[in-house]
């Protein structure tokens, strides 16, 4: 536990610092904002890839979805804790740099800039804090030695993140009108829907098959806190999926005349 926490606490900020330093050398004309944004997205992609691989490993290793164990289901939680803490800070940095460019932020960091960040990014910050304060104790202690399969499933929700990050990077590089951006947009929709929306019915169906009961009975057979945790995770995903669909409608629904203008 402590070794994993220490390594992850050094790895993510270290990778972020390495990326910003490399961009300062490779793209000296870029602003600090551009370097921070791109570096944050690179680190996010690395973490998402690690989480997805860990999750798939756990899911494919657990034949019994309730009782089978895999060490990654426990150990990777201690990677997520420092990452989520780091990510909140990087989100704040991104917000501050964007505000600087718009001329609505003070030159130095202040309580006002923190308050502005918390107001604008309240949903994402709440999501991160929920994982840190609620889901981490549940996953590490309160569930006992049951449910590694479902923890692995939650890890795989990160599959869509690399495509989301790539889409933002392409927009940052002014490549939002390319074929790559359009194909990536489709991949965002598909992976987000599969791994962040259908993931929850899939987990309930896996339990129903294991227990030999109809799917509709699963919410009444599992502990209440499991239903509450799943609902709390699913709700923001539905909101974000709605935003993604609206963006996709604007991207793919424009006429050729609109796109050329």
Tab-separated table of N, CA and C in Angstrom, residues 127-213:
chain	number	residue	atom	x	y	z
A	127	UNK	N	-17.069	14.693	-8.331
A	127	UNK	CA	-16.843	13.321	-8.808
A	127	UNK	C	-15.528	12.776	-8.260
A	128	UNK	N	-14.470	13.580	-8.324
A	128	UNK	CA	-13.161	13.144	-7.824
A	128	UNK	C	-13.195	12.931	-6.308
A	129	UNK	N	-13.813	13.879	-5.598
A	129	UNK	CA	-13.875	13.755	-4.137
A	129	UNK	C	-14.728	12.569	-3.713
A	130	UNK	N	-15.777	12.279	-4.476
A	130	UNK	CA	-16.614	11.112	-4.170
A	130	UNK	C	-15.794	9.834	-4.272
A	131	UNK	N	-14.958	9.755	-5.299
A	131	UNK	CA	-14.095	8.585	-5.449
A	131	UNK	C	-13.119	8.485	-4.280
A	132	UNK	N	-12.532	9.616	-3.893
A	132	UNK	CA	-11.538	9.616	-2.824
A	132	UNK	C	-12.144	9.329	-1.455
A	133	UNK	N	-13.266	9.976	-1.169
A	133	UNK	CA	-13.816	9.935	0.193
A	133	UNK	C	-14.781	8.776	0.406
A	134	UNK	N	-15.516	8.401	-0.631
A	134	UNK	CA	-16.550	7.366	-0.482
A	134	UNK	C	-16.119	6.032	-1.091
A	135	UNK	N	-15.787	6.044	-2.375
A	135	UNK	CA	-15.530	4.775	-3.055
A	135	UNK	C	-14.240	4.100	-2.602
A	136	UNK	N	-13.224	4.879	-2.272
A	136	UNK	CA	-11.970	4.260	-1.817
A	136	UNK	C	-12.157	3.450	-0.544
A	137	UNK	N	-12.790	4.000	0.515
A	137	UNK	CA	-13.032	3.169	1.707
A	137	UNK	C	-13.926	1.965	1.420
A	138	UNK	N	-14.925	2.152	0.552
A	138	UNK	CA	-15.805	1.026	0.220
A	138	UNK	C	-15.021	-0.071	-0.489
A	139	UNK	N	-14.206	0.322	-1.483
A	139	UNK	CA	-13.468	-0.661	-2.272
A	139	UNK	C	-12.377	-1.352	-1.462
A	140	UNK	N	-11.795	-0.636	-0.489
A	140	UNK	CA	-10.653	-1.193	0.226
A	140	UNK	C	-11.020	-1.869	1.543
A	141	UNK	N	-12.128	-1.505	2.146
A	141	UNK	CA	-12.432	-2.021	3.474
A	141	UNK	C	-13.848	-2.600	3.596
A	142	UNK	N	-14.855	-1.804	3.286
A	142	UNK	CA	-16.219	-2.197	3.612
A	142	UNK	C	-16.738	-3.372	2.792
A	143	UNK	N	-16.199	-3.599	1.610
A	143	UNK	CA	-16.668	-4.734	0.818
A	143	UNK	C	-16.026	-6.043	1.255
A	144	UNK	N	-15.074	-5.981	2.139
A	144	UNK	CA	-14.396	-7.190	2.598
A	144	UNK	C	-13.562	-7.801	1.486
A	145	UNK	N	-13.724	-9.105	1.269
A	145	UNK	CA	-12.964	-9.804	0.235
A	145	UNK	C	-13.862	-10.221	-0.932
A	146	UNK	N	-14.897	-9.447	-1.167
A	146	UNK	CA	-15.852	-9.752	-2.226
A	146	UNK	C	-15.814	-8.676	-3.314
A	147	UNK	N	-16.109	-9.092	-4.542
A	147	UNK	CA	-16.395	-8.132	-5.602
A	147	UNK	C	-15.214	-7.558	-6.359
A	148	UNK	N	-14.083	-8.262	-6.401
A	148	UNK	CA	-12.963	-7.755	-7.200
A	148	UNK	C	-13.355	-7.577	-8.667
A	149	UNK	N	-14.207	-8.452	-9.171
A	149	UNK	CA	-14.678	-8.366	-10.553
A	149	UNK	C	-15.315	-7.004	-10.825
A	150	UNK	N	-16.142	-6.540	-9.903
A	150	UNK	CA	-16.860	-5.279	-10.107
A	150	UNK	C	-15.918	-4.085	-9.982
A	151	UNK	N	-14.913	-4.192	-9.119
A	151	UNK	CA	-13.906	-3.134	-9.037
A	151	UNK	C	-13.162	-3.040	-10.370
A	152	UNK	N	-12.826	-4.204	-10.945
A	152	UNK	CA	-12.183	-4.210	-12.251
A	152	UNK	C	-13.055	-3.578	-13.319
A	153	UNK	N	-14.351	-3.834	-13.255
A	153	UNK	CA	-15.273	-3.219	-14.215
A	153	UNK	C	-15.219	-1.694	-14.127
A	154	UNK	N	-15.193	-1.170	-12.908
A	154	UNK	CA	-15.130	0.278	-12.723
A	154	UNK	C	-13.853	0.842	-13.320
A	155	UNK	N	-12.748	0.118	-13.186
A	155	UNK	CA	-11.491	0.579	-13.780
A	155	UNK	C	-11.614	0.742	-15.296
A	156	UNK	N	-12.338	-0.185	-15.937
A	156	UNK	CA	-12.425	-0.148	-17.404
A	156	UNK	C	-13.223	1.049	-17.917
A	157	UNK	N	-13.918	1.748	-17.029
A	157	UNK	CA	-14.643	2.949	-17.447
A	157	UNK	C	-13.702	3.988	-18.032
A	158	UNK	N	-12.403	3.873	-17.723
A	158	UNK	CA	-11.426	4.838	-18.225
A	158	UNK	C	-11.084	4.634	-19.700
A	159	UNK	N	-11.643	3.614	-20.346
A	159	UNK	CA	-11.302	3.338	-21.740
A	159	UNK	C	-11.571	4.523	-22.656
A	160	UNK	N	-12.608	5.293	-22.355
A	160	UNK	CA	-12.955	6.417	-23.231
A	160	UNK	C	-12.032	7.623	-23.049
A	161	UNK	N	-11.322	7.693	-21.922
A	161	UNK	CA	-10.535	8.883	-21.604
A	161	UNK	C	-9.447	9.199	-22.627
A	162	UNK	N	-8.665	8.211	-23.116
A	162	UNK	CA	-7.651	8.556	-24.128
A	162	UNK	C	-8.255	9.205	-25.380
A	163	UNK	N	-9.438	8.773	-25.778
A	163	UNK	CA	-10.072	9.358	-26.964
A	163	UNK	C	-10.580	10.770	-26.667
A	164	UNK	N	-11.104	10.969	-25.445
A	164	UNK	CA	-11.517	12.314	-25.045
A	164	UNK	C	-10.304	13.246	-25.034
A	165	UNK	N	-9.198	12.773	-24.466
A	165	UNK	CA	-7.983	13.586	-24.412
A	165	UNK	C	-7.453	13.886	-25.808
A	166	UNK	N	-7.478	12.881	-26.694
A	166	UNK	CA	-7.012	13.097	-28.063
A	166	UNK	C	-7.867	14.139	-28.766
A	167	UNK	N	-9.183	14.084	-28.546
A	167	UNK	CA	-10.055	15.076	-29.162
A	167	UNK	C	-9.702	16.485	-28.722
A	168	UNK	N	-9.409	16.660	-27.424
A	168	UNK	CA	-9.046	17.985	-26.917
A	168	UNK	C	-7.685	18.421	-27.454
A	169	UNK	N	-6.761	17.446	-27.578
A	169	UNK	CA	-5.443	17.779	-28.129
A	169	UNK	C	-5.564	18.221	-29.581
A	170	UNK	N	-6.390	17.525	-30.360
A	170	UNK	CA	-6.580	17.895	-31.768
A	170	UNK	C	-7.194	19.293	-31.888
A	171	UNK	N	-8.111	19.627	-31.001
A	171	UNK	CA	-8.687	20.969	-31.014
A	171	UNK	C	-7.642	22.008	-30.623
A	172	UNK	N	-6.799	21.645	-29.652
A	172	UNK	CA	-5.739	22.553	-29.234
A	172	UNK	C	-4.756	22.820	-30.377
A	173	UNK	N	-4.547	21.802	-31.227
A	173	UNK	CA	-3.632	21.925	-32.363
A	173	UNK	C	-4.340	22.452	-33.618
A	174	UNK	N	-5.597	22.906	-33.473
A	174	UNK	CA	-6.384	23.441	-34.584
A	174	UNK	C	-6.630	22.389	-35.661
A	175	UNK	N	-6.854	21.147	-35.239
A	175	UNK	CA	-7.090	20.055	-36.183
A	175	UNK	C	-8.509	19.507	-36.042
A	176	UNK	N	-9.435	20.365	-35.590
A	176	UNK	CA	-10.796	19.897	-35.355
A	176	UNK	C	-11.592	19.635	-36.633
A	177	UNK	N	-11.059	20.039	-37.782
A	177	UNK	CA	-11.764	19.806	-39.044
A	177	UNK	C	-11.193	18.623	-39.815
A	178	UNK	N	-10.290	17.887	-39.214
A	178	UNK	CA	-9.661	16.759	-39.906
A	178	UNK	C	-10.498	15.493	-39.770
A	179	UNK	N	-10.203	14.537	-40.647
A	179	UNK	CA	-10.881	13.244	-40.587
A	179	UNK	C	-10.558	12.520	-39.279
A	180	UNK	N	-9.325	12.660	-38.810
A	180	UNK	CA	-8.925	12.028	-37.552
A	180	UNK	C	-9.810	12.488	-36.404
A	181	UNK	N	-10.123	13.773	-36.374
A	181	UNK	CA	-10.970	14.305	-35.306
A	181	UNK	C	-12.380	13.727	-35.386
A	182	UNK	N	-12.892	13.564	-36.592
A	182	UNK	CA	-14.239	13.012	-36.750
A	182	UNK	C	-14.289	11.539	-36.358
A	183	UNK	N	-13.275	10.787	-36.782
A	183	UNK	CA	-13.221	9.367	-36.404
A	183	UNK	C	-13.063	9.234	-34.893
A	184	UNK	N	-12.226	10.075	-34.326
A	184	UNK	CA	-12.032	10.042	-32.876
A	184	UNK	C	-13.332	10.387	-32.143
A	185	UNK	N	-14.115	11.299	-32.716
A	185	UNK	CA	-15.399	11.638	-32.094
A	185	UNK	C	-16.332	10.444	-32.026
A	186	UNK	N	-16.331	9.627	-33.079
A	186	UNK	CA	-17.153	8.409	-33.070
A	186	UNK	C	-16.652	7.441	-32.005
A	187	UNK	N	-15.325	7.313	-31.887
A	187	UNK	CA	-14.752	6.426	-30.880
A	187	UNK	C	-15.087	6.904	-29.467
A	188	UNK	N	-15.131	8.207	-29.264
A	188	UNK	CA	-15.524	8.744	-27.957
A	188	UNK	C	-16.949	8.312	-27.627
A	189	UNK	N	-17.856	8.502	-28.576
A	189	UNK	CA	-19.253	8.131	-28.350
A	189	UNK	C	-19.390	6.646	-28.029
A	190	UNK	N	-18.737	5.796	-28.813
A	190	UNK	CA	-18.871	4.351	-28.646
A	190	UNK	C	-18.270	3.895	-27.326
A	191	UNK	N	-17.021	4.304	-27.059
A	191	UNK	CA	-16.359	3.831	-25.835
A	191	UNK	C	-17.013	4.409	-24.585
A	192	UNK	N	-17.452	5.652	-24.644
A	192	UNK	CA	-18.111	6.239	-23.479
A	192	UNK	C	-19.418	5.514	-23.179
A	193	UNK	N	-20.196	5.242	-24.232
A	193	UNK	CA	-21.471	4.559	-24.033
A	193	UNK	C	-21.274	3.140	-23.510
A	194	UNK	N	-20.307	2.433	-24.083
A	194	UNK	CA	-20.078	1.044	-23.675
A	194	UNK	C	-19.516	0.942	-22.263
A	195	UNK	N	-18.517	1.777	-21.961
A	195	UNK	CA	-17.757	1.589	-20.717
A	195	UNK	C	-18.185	2.509	-19.578
A	196	UNK	N	-19.064	3.460	-19.845
A	196	UNK	CA	-19.521	4.324	-18.753
A	196	UNK	C	-21.031	4.299	-18.563
A	197	UNK	N	-21.756	3.800	-19.548
A	197	UNK	CA	-23.211	3.702	-19.430
A	197	UNK	C	-23.635	2.236	-19.361
A	198	UNK	N	-23.327	1.459	-20.409
A	198	UNK	CA	-23.704	0.046	-20.414
A	198	UNK	C	-22.930	-0.779	-19.396
A	199	UNK	N	-21.850	-0.218	-18.869
A	199	UNK	CA	-21.060	-0.923	-17.857
A	199	UNK	C	-21.919	-1.347	-16.672
A	200	UNK	N	-22.835	-0.489	-16.249
A	200	UNK	CA	-23.617	-0.772	-15.045
A	200	UNK	C	-24.649	-1.878	-15.277
A	201	UNK	N	-25.422	-1.858	-16.378
A	201	UNK	CA	-26.265	-3.030	-16.665
A	201	UNK	C	-25.449	-4.307	-16.824
A	202	UNK	N	-24.249	-4.186	-17.400
A	202	UNK	CA	-23.379	-5.361	-17.561
A	202	UNK	C	-23.016	-5.959	-16.201
A	203	UNK	N	-22.675	-5.123	-15.232
A	203	UNK	CA	-22.314	-5.628	-13.907
A	203	UNK	C	-23.509	-6.303	-13.230
A	204	UNK	N	-24.687	-5.705	-13.357
A	204	UNK	CA	-25.882	-6.301	-12.770
A	204	UNK	C	-26.211	-7.623	-13.464
A	205	UNK	N	-26.021	-7.655	-14.786
A	205	UNK	CA	-26.287	-8.896	-15.522
A	205	UNK	C	-25.299	-9.989	-15.126
A	206	UNK	N	-24.042	-9.627	-14.887
A	206	UNK	CA	-23.037	-10.605	-14.468
A	206	UNK	C	-23.405	-11.194	-13.109
A	207	UNK	N	-23.888	-10.358	-12.205
A	207	UNK	CA	-24.306	-10.857	-10.888
A	207	UNK	C	-25.543	-11.744	-11.020
A	208	UNK	N	-26.480	-11.339	-11.875
A	208	UNK	CA	-27.691	-12.146	-12.078
A	208	UNK	C	-27.343	-13.524	-12.610
A	209	UNK	N	-26.429	-13.585	-13.546
A	209	UNK	CA	-26.003	-14.875	-14.101
A	209	UNK	C	-25.309	-15.729	-13.034
A	210	UNK	N	-24.478	-15.090	-12.216
A	210	UNK	CA	-23.779	-15.808	-11.152
A	210	UNK	C	-24.750	-16.359	-10.111
A	211	UNK	N	-25.726	-15.523	-9.739
A	211	UNK	CA	-26.670	-15.919	-8.690
A	211	UNK	C	-27.831	-16.740	-9.223
A	212	UNK	N	-27.998	-16.803	-10.541
A	212	UNK	CA	-29.100	-17.551	-11.122
A	212	UNK	C	-30.448	-16.924	-10.872
A	213	UNK	N	-30.502	-15.601	-10.950
A	213	UNK	CA	-31.751	-14.889	-10.710
A	213	UNK	C	-32.029	-13.959	-11.891
